[in-house]
Each structure stands twice: as C-alpha cells, then as structure tokens.
GROMACS .gro file of C-alpha atoms in nm:
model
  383
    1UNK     CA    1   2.377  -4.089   4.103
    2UNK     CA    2   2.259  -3.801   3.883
    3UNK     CA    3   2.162  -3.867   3.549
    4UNK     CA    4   2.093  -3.529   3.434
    5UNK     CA    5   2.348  -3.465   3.225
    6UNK     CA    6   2.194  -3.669   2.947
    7UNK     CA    7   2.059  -3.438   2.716
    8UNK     CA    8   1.693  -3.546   2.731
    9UNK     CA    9   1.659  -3.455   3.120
   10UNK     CA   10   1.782  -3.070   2.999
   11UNK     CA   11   1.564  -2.790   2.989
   12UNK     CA   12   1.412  -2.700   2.694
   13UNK     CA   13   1.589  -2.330   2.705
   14UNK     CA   14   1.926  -2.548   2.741
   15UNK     CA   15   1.821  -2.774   2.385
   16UNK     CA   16   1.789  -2.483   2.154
   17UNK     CA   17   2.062  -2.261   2.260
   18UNK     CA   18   2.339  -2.524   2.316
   19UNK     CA   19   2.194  -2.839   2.050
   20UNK     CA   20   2.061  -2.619   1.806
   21UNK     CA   21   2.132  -2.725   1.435
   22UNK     CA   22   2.275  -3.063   1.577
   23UNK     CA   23   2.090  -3.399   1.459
   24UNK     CA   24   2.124  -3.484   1.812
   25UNK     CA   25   1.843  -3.244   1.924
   26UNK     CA   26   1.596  -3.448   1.652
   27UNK     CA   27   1.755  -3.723   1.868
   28UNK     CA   28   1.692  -3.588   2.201
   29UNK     CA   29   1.359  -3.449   2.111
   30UNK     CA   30   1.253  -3.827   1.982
   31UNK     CA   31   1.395  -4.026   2.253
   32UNK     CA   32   1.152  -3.765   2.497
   33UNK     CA   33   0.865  -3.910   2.298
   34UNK     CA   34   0.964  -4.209   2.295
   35UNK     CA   35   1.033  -4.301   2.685
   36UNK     CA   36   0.691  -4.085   2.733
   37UNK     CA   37   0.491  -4.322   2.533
   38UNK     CA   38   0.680  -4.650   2.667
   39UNK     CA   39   0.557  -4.508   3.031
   40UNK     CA   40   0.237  -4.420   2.960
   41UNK     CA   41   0.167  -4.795   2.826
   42UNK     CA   42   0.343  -4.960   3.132
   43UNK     CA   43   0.116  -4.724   3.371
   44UNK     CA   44  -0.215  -4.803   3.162
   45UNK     CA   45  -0.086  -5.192   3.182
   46UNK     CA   46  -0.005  -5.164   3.546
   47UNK     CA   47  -0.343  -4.990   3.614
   48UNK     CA   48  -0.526  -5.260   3.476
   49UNK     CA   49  -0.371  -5.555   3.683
   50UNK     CA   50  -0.419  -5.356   3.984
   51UNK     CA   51  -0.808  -5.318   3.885
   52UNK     CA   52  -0.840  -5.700   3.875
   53UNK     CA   53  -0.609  -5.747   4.181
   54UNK     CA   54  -0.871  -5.771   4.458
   55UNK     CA   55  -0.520  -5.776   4.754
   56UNK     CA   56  -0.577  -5.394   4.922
   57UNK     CA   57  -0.193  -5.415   4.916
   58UNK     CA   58  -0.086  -5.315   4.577
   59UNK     CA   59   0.269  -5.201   4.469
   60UNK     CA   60   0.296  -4.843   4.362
   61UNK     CA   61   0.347  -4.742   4.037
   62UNK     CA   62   0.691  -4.576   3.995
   63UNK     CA   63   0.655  -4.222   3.911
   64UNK     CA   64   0.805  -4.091   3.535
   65UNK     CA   65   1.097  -3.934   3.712
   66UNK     CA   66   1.213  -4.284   3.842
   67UNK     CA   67   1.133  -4.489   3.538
   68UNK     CA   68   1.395  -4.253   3.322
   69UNK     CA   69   1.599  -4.336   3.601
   70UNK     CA   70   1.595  -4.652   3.536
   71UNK     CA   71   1.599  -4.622   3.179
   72UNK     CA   72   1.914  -4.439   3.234
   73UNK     CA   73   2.069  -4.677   3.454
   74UNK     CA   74   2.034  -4.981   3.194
   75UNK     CA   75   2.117  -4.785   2.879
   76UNK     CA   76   2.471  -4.637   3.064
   77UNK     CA   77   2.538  -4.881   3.257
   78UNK     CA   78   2.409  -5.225   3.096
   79UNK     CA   79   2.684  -5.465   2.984
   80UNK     CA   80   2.654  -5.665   2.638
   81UNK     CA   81   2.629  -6.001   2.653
   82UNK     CA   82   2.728  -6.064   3.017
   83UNK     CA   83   2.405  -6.180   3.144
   84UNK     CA   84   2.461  -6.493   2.971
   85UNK     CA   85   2.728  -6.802   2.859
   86UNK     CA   86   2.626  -6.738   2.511
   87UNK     CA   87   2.639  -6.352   2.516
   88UNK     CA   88   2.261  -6.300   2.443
   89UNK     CA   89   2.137  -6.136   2.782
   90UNK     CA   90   2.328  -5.820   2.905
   91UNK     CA   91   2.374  -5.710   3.290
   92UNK     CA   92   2.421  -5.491   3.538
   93UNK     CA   93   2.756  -5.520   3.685
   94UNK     CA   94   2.773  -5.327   4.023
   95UNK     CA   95   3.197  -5.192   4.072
   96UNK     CA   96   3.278  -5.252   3.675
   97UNK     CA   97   3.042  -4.974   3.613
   98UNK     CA   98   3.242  -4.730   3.736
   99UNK     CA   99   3.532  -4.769   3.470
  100UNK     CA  100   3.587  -4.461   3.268
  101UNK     CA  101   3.594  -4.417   2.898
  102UNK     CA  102   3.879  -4.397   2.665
  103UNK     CA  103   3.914  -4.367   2.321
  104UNK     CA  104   4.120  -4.186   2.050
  105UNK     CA  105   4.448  -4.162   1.873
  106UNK     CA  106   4.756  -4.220   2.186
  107UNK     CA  107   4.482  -4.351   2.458
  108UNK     CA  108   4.475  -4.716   2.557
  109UNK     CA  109   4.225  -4.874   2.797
  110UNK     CA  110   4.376  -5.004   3.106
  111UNK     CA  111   4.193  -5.275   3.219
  112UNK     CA  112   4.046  -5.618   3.003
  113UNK     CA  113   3.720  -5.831   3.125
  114UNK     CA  114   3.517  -6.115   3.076
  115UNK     CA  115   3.267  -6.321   3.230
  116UNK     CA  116   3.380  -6.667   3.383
  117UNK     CA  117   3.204  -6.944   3.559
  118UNK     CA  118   3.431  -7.046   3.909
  119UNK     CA  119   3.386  -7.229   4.243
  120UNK     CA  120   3.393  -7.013   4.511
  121UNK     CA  121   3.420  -7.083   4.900
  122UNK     CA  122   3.248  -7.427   4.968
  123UNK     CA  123   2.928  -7.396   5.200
  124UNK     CA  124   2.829  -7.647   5.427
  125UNK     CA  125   2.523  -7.923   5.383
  126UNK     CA  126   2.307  -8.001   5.653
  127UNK     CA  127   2.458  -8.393   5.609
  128UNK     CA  128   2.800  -8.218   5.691
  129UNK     CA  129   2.949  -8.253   5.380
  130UNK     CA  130   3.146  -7.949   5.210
  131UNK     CA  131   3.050  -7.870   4.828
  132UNK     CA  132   3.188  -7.639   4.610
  133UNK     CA  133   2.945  -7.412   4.439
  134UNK     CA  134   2.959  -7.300   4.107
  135UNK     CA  135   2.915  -6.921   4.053
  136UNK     CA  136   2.929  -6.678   3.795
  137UNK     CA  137   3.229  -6.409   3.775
  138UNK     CA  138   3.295  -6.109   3.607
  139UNK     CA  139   3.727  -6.121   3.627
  140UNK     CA  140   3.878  -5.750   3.586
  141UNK     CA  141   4.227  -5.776   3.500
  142UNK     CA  142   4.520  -5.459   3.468
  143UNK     CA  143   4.652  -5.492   3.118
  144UNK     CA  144   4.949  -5.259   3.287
  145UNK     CA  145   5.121  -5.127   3.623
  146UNK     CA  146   4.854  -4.895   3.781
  147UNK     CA  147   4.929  -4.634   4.001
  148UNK     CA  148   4.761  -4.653   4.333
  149UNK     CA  149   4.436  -4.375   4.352
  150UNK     CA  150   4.484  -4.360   3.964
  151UNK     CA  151   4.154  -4.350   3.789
  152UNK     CA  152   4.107  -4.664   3.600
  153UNK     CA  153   3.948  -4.659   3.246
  154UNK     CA  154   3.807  -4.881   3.019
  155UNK     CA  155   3.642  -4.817   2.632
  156UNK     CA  156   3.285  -4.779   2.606
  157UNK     CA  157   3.408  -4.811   2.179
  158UNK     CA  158   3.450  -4.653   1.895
  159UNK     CA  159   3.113  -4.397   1.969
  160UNK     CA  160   3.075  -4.038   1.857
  161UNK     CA  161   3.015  -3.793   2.094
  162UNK     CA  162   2.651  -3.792   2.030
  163UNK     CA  163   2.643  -4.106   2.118
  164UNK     CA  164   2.839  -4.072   2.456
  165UNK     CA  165   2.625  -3.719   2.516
  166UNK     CA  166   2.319  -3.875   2.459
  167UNK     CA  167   2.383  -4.257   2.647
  168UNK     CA  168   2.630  -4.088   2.942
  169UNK     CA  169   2.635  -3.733   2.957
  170UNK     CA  170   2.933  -3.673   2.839
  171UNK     CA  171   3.181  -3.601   2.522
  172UNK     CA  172   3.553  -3.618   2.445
  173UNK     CA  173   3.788  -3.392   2.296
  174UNK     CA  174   3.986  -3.506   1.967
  175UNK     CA  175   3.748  -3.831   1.931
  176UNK     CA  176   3.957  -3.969   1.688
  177UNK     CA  177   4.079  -4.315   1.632
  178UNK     CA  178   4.432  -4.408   1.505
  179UNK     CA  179   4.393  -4.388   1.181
  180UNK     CA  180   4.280  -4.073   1.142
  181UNK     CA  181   3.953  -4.079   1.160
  182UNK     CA  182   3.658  -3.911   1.348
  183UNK     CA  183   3.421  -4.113   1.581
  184UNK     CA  184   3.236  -3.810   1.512
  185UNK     CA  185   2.934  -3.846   1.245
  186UNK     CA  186   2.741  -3.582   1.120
  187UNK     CA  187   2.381  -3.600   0.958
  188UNK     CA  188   2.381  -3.371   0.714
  189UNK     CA  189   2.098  -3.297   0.466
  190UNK     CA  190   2.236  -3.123   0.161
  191UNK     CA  191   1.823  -3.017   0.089
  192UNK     CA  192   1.482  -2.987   0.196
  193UNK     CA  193   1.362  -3.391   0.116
  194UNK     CA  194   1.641  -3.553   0.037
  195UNK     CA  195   1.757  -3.840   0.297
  196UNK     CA  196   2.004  -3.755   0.528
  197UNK     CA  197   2.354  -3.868   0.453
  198UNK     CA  198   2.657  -3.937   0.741
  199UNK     CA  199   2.964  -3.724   0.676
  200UNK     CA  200   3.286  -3.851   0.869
  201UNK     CA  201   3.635  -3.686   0.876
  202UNK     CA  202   3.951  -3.891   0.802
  203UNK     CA  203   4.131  -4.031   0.527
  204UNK     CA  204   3.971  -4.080   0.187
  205UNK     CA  205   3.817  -4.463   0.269
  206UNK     CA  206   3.591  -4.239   0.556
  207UNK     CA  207   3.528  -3.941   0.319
  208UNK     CA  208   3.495  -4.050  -0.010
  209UNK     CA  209   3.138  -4.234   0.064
  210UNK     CA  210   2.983  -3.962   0.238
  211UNK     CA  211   3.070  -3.659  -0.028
  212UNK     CA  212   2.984  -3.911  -0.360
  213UNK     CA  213   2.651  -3.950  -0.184
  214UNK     CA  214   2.600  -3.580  -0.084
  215UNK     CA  215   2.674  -3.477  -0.418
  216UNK     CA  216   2.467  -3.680  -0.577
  217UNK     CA  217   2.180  -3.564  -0.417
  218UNK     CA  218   2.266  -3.191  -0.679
  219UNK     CA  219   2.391  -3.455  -0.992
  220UNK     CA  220   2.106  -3.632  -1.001
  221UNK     CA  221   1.896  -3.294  -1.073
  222UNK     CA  222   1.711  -3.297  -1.402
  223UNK     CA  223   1.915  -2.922  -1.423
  224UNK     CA  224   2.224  -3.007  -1.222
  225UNK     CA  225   2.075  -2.811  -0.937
  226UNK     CA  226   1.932  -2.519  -1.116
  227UNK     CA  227   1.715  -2.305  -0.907
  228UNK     CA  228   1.759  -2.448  -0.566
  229UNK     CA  229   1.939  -2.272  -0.280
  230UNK     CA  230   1.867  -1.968  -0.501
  231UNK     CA  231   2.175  -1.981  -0.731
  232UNK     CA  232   2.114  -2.101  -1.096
  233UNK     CA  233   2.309  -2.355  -1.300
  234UNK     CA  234   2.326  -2.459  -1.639
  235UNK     CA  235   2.191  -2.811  -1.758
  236UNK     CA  236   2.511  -3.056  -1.795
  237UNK     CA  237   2.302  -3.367  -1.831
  238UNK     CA  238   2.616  -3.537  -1.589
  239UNK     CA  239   2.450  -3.875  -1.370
  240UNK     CA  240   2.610  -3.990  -1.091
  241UNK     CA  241   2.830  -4.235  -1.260
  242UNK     CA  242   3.060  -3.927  -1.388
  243UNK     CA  243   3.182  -3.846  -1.126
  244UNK     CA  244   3.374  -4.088  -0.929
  245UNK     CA  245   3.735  -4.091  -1.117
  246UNK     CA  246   3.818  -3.739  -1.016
  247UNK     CA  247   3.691  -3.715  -0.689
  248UNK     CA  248   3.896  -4.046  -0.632
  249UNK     CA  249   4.178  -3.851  -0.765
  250UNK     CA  250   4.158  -3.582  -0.558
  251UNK     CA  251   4.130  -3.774  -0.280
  252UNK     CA  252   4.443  -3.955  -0.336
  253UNK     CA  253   4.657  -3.637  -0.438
  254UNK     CA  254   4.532  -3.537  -0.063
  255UNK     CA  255   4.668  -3.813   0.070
  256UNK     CA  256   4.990  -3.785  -0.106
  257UNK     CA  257   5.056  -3.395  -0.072
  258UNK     CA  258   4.973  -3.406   0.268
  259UNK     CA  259   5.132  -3.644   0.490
  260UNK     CA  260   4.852  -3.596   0.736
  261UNK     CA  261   4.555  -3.652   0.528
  262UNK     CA  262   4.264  -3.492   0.627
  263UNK     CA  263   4.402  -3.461   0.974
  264UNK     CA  264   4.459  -3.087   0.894
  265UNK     CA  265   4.078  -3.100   1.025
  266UNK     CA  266   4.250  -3.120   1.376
  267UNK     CA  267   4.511  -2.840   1.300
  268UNK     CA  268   4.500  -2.467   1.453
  269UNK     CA  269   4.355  -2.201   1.293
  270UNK     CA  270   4.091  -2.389   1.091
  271UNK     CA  271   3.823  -2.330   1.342
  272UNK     CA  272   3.713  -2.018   1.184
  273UNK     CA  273   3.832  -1.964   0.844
  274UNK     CA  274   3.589  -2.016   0.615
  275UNK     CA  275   3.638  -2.208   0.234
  276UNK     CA  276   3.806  -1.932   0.033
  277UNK     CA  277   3.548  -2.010  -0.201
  278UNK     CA  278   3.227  -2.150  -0.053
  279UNK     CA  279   2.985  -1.857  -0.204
  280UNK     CA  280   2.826  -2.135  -0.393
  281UNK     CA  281   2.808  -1.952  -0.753
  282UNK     CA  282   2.799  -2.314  -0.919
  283UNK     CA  283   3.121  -2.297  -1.154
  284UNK     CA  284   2.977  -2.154  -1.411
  285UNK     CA  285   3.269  -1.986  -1.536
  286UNK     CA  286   3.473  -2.059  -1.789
  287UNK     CA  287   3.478  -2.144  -2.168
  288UNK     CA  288   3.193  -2.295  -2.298
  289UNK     CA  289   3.386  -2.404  -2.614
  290UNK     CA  290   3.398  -2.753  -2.528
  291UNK     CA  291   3.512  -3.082  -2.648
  292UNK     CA  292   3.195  -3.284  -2.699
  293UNK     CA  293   2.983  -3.414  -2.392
  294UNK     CA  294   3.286  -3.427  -2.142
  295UNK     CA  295   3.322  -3.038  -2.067
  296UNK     CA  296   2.920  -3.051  -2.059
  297UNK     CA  297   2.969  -3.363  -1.776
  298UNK     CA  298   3.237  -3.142  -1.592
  299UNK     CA  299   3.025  -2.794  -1.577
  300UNK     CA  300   2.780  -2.993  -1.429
  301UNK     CA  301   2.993  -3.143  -1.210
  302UNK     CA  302   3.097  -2.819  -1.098
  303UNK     CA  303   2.749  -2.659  -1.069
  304UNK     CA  304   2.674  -2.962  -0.854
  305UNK     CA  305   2.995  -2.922  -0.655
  306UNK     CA  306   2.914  -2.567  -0.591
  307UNK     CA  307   2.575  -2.632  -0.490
  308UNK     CA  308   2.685  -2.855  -0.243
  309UNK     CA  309   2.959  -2.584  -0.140
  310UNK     CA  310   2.673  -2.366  -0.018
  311UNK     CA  311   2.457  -2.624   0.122
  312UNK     CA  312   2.743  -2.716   0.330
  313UNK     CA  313   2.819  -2.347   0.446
  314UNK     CA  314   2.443  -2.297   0.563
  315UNK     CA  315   2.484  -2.633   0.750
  316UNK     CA  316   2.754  -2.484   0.932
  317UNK     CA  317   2.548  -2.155   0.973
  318UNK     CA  318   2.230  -2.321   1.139
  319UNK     CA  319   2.396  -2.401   1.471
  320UNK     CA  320   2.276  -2.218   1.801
  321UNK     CA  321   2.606  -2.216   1.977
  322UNK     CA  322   2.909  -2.039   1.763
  323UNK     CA  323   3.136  -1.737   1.841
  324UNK     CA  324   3.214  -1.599   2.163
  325UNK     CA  325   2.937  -1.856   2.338
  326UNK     CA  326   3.094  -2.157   2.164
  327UNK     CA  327   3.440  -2.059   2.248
  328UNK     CA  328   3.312  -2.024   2.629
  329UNK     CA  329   3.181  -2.355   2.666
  330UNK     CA  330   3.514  -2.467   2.566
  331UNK     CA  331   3.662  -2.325   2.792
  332UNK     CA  332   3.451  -2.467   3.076
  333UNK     CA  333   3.639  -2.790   3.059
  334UNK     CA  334   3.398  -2.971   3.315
  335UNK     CA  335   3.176  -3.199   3.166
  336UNK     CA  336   2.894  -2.936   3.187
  337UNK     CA  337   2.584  -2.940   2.953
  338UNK     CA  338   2.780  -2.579   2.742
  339UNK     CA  339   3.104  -2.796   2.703
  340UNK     CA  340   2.975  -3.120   2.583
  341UNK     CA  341   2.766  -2.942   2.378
  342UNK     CA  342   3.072  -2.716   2.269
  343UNK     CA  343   3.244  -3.012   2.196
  344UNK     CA  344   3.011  -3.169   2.018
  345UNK     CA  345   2.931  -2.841   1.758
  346UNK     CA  346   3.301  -2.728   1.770
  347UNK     CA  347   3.363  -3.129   1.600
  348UNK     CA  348   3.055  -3.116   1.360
  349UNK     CA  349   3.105  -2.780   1.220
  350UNK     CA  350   3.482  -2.852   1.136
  351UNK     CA  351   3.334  -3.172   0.963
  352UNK     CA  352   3.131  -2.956   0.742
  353UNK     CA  353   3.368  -2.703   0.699
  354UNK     CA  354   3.644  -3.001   0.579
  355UNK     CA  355   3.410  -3.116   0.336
  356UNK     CA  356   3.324  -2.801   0.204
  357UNK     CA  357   3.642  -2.704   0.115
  358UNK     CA  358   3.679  -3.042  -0.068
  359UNK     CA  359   3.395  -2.950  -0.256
  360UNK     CA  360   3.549  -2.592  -0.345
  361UNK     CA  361   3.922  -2.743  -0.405
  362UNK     CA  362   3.769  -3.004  -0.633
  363UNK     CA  363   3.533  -2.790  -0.833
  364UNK     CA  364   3.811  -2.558  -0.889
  365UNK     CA  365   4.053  -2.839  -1.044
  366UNK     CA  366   3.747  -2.956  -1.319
  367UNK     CA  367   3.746  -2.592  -1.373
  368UNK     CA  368   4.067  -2.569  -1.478
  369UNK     CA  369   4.097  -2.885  -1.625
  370UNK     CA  370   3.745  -2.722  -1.830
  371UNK     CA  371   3.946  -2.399  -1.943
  372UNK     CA  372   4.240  -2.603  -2.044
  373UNK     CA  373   4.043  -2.829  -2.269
  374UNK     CA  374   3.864  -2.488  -2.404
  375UNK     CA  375   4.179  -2.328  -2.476
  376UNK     CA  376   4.275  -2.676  -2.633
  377UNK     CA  377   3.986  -2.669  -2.888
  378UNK     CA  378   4.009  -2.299  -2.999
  379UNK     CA  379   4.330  -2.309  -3.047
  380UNK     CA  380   4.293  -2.706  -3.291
  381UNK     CA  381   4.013  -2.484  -3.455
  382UNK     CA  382   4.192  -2.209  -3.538
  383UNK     CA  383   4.448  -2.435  -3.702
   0.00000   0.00000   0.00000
C-alpha cells in the first residue's frame, strides 16, 4: 500500500503549484512539522532506553519513512470506537478497510456495521470438555442486492475534500449533501489579522453565518473600511448589529426566486464568470440626502459590502492552479495529485465566487433602497 497520495508525502514543487492559495497547504505544511517533531521525540526517547538497556540485542528504531507509514495507516484506516464495548478505543479492522467512500446528494452507502461480541467454534480442553469461546466481531451487513465483482462502498461522513485529500488521498466531485449543501469549507481571511472565518455553500442556514461574520470583520471598522485594500469609504458609523434584517432578507428572497437555492453554485457556466460587479468601489454612490442615521447605517453597509466584494475576488485570485492548468487536472479524472487538487480549487473558488456575488447583489439592493429614500426626502422637502 502506497500512501503517497496524501498531500504531505508530495514534493514541495507539487504543494505550490497545485495547493497554492488553499488553507490546506497551511495544513499540509503544519502537519509536516508536526509528525517531524512527534518523531524526533520518539527517536530521542527510544535512544535513551537503548543507552540504559545493557541486552546487545536491541530493536531498531524505525526509520521516518516508516513511522509516516504508520501514521498513515492509523489516521486512514483507524475505526472510531471499535476497539472497545463502550466506543472509547478505535481499531484497525483488516478486510473492512477496504470499503470505499460515498457521499453526496443521490449516493447511498451500501453496506452497515457494528461491532458484536459472539461464540465462535468451541475448542477443546485438555479435560476433554468442549467450551464455547467468546470473541469479538466486527458483522458487515448489505443494506441492498449487490452485484457480484461490484465495488462495495461505505461513508467515511460528511468530510470536505480537504479533509479526504489530506486523511486518504483523495477528493470527490459534487461533495454535496442532500440538502444542498457543500461538505466543502473554505478558510477565508477577508484581511491581513483578522481570524479566519469558514465559508460554506448551500442554502441560507449554511451561508448566512459565514458572510455576517466576514462582513463584520469591514463593519466593525472605526471608518467602515476606509483605506484598506486600497479603495476608500466614507464613515457610516453602522456596528454589526445593523445589519442582519436585510441580509436575512436577501437570503430568503434567494430561496424563494430560485427554486434551487444557492445550488446555482453547481450550475454550468459559473465557473468563470466573474461578479458583474466585484470591482470593490465600496457603494459610494448615490444621494447623500438622507433620512437621518439609517441611509448613514446603509452607505456603510454598502462600503463594507463592497470591501468584502474585493477581498473575496483577490481570494479567488491567489490560487496557483486556475485556467488552462486547472481545467487539465480535471480532466485527468484519476485520483492523481493535479485532479484532487483540481477538485479541491475548482470547489473553493466557486465558494468564493458565490459569496461574492451575494455581497455585490446585496449591496446593490441597500443602494437602491438608499436612492429611493433620497429621492423620497428631496422630493417631502421640496413640498
């Protein structure tokens, strides 16, 4: 068994060019560190035992190479809670190991299991007696007809395909569960310092968490994001408590003009169209003849939503593998390092790109709803 498609055993040409602008390579690049430092302890433990071991036959210390082996063995192919009655020890389970994954919208697993204890075949005491002996089972059992030489799968769960790239090696097309919604989470950082925070496609109770937070990160801006990302804004004085009520209302009108949700995500042609407004200007159009604090609160909300419009865009821009190279990888269709990687991008950057044109759709609706309530004024004024 080979476990070198797991991104950490790649070359270090084959990180940037393929994980490049993924939070997977920060992954990757920590889990190297990580399983470097857990060796080197074990070898200068191991070292010292065999210094106070005065046996000349001493067990060898297995090299690097085999200990990630290892490591790789457990963390692919280690099943929870099986070790023990009460589910606190995991296991190795030679034969149910070699299940394959399924997951997503249509796809059912085709097998159920679960640890049992039996009596198997009854051995024979020396007083001639016959016993039965109690053993431990693992019982596999078809949840449907199965076609003989058929390839029998199982669900590792709902993971993204960082997750599966990183644990097995490998990543699935359309990872989406039945409702709609990705098993594909991005880590996106709307600015230099600010925390990261987990965008996930699908309808609004998946979405709606993710964006607030992202945009918060430009409304909570003494300026409403003035002077970062190199576009200006005006000060609004808006906190993050204005802004729920119409980004909930967008997100229902979503749901109601489009039977499908956000599933467009999924739809052709989106892969390379860009926001038809993502250039980020921060909404500062518009009437400033306002009513009160409330078109104040909604031009910052609109600086802040176009802020995060650009932000998003850049995210998109900072991957390694895009164009003709991405489009390549998805074509290989064989569980290489360029497809699973083209997988995984392909998913994140339509993520981002969703997102960002909620950003644009929504700022443009305050906007309006801004130069109504302008229009409003002037015209009560110049009655």
């Amino acid at each position: 068994i080979s476990y070198n498609g797991i991104p950490r055993r790649w070359n270090e040409d084959q990180l940037t060019s393929l994980l490049g602008g993924t939070s997977l390579l920060r992954q990757v690049r920590a889990d190297q560190r990580d399983l470097r430092s857990d060796y080197d302890a074990i070898s200068a433990s191991w070292n010292a035992g065999n210094d106070q071991n005065t046996s000349t036959s001493t067990t060898p210390l297995p090299s690097s190479q085999q200990f990630d082996d290892m490591f790789a063995a457990v963390s692919s192919r280690g099943f929870a809670g099986l070790g023990s009655d009460d589910g606190t020890i995991d296991a190795m389970v030679p034969l149910l190991d070699l299940l394959d994954h399924r997951r997503g919208a249509g796809c059912k697993k085709d097998v159920r299991y679960r640890r049992t204890r039996t009596s198997i075949v009854p051995s024979k005491q020396d007083n001639g007696t016959h016993e039965a002996v109690s053993a431990v089972v693992v019982g596999v059992v078809a949840d449907r007809d199965l076609p003989a030489g058929s390839v029998v799968h199982d669900t590792y769960g709902a993971k993204g395909n960082a997750q599966l790239l990183s644990r097995y090696g490998f990543c699935i097309d359309s990872n989406v569960e039945p409702d709609g919604s990705s098993n594909d989470v991005v880590e996106f950082v709307a600015k230099e310092g600010s925390p990261a925070v987990e965008l996930r496609a699908g309808p609004k109770a998946y979405t709606y968490g993710g964006f607030v937070r992202a945009l918060e990160v430009f409304l909570d801006d003494g300026d409403g994001g003035k002077g970062h990302d190199g576009c200006g804004g005006d000060s609004g004085g808006a906190t993050s408590s204005d802004e729920p009520d119409d980004m909930m209302a967008f997100l229902n009108q979503c749901d109601e003009e489009d039977a499908g949700g956000f599933d467009m995500l999924y739809g052709n042609g989106m892969d390379d169209k860009e926001s038809d407004d993502g250039d980020g200007d921060g909404g500062d159009d518009g009437d400033d003849n306002d009513d009160g604090g409330s078109a104040e609160a909604i031009k910052a909300e609109c600086t802040a939503l176009g802020r995060l419009s650009t932000a998003l865009g850049r995210a998109r821009d900072r991957y390694s593998l895009k164009g003709k190279d991405l489009q390549e990888g998805l074509d290989k269709k064989d569980f290489s390092p360029q497809y699973c990687a083209a997988v995984l991008v392909q998913s994140e950057r339509r993520t981002l790109q969703l997102f960002q044109l909620a950003a644009d759709k929504i700022r443009r609706r305050l906007q309006g709803e801004r130069e109504e309530g302008g229009s409003s004024s002037s015209s009560s004024s110049s009655n």
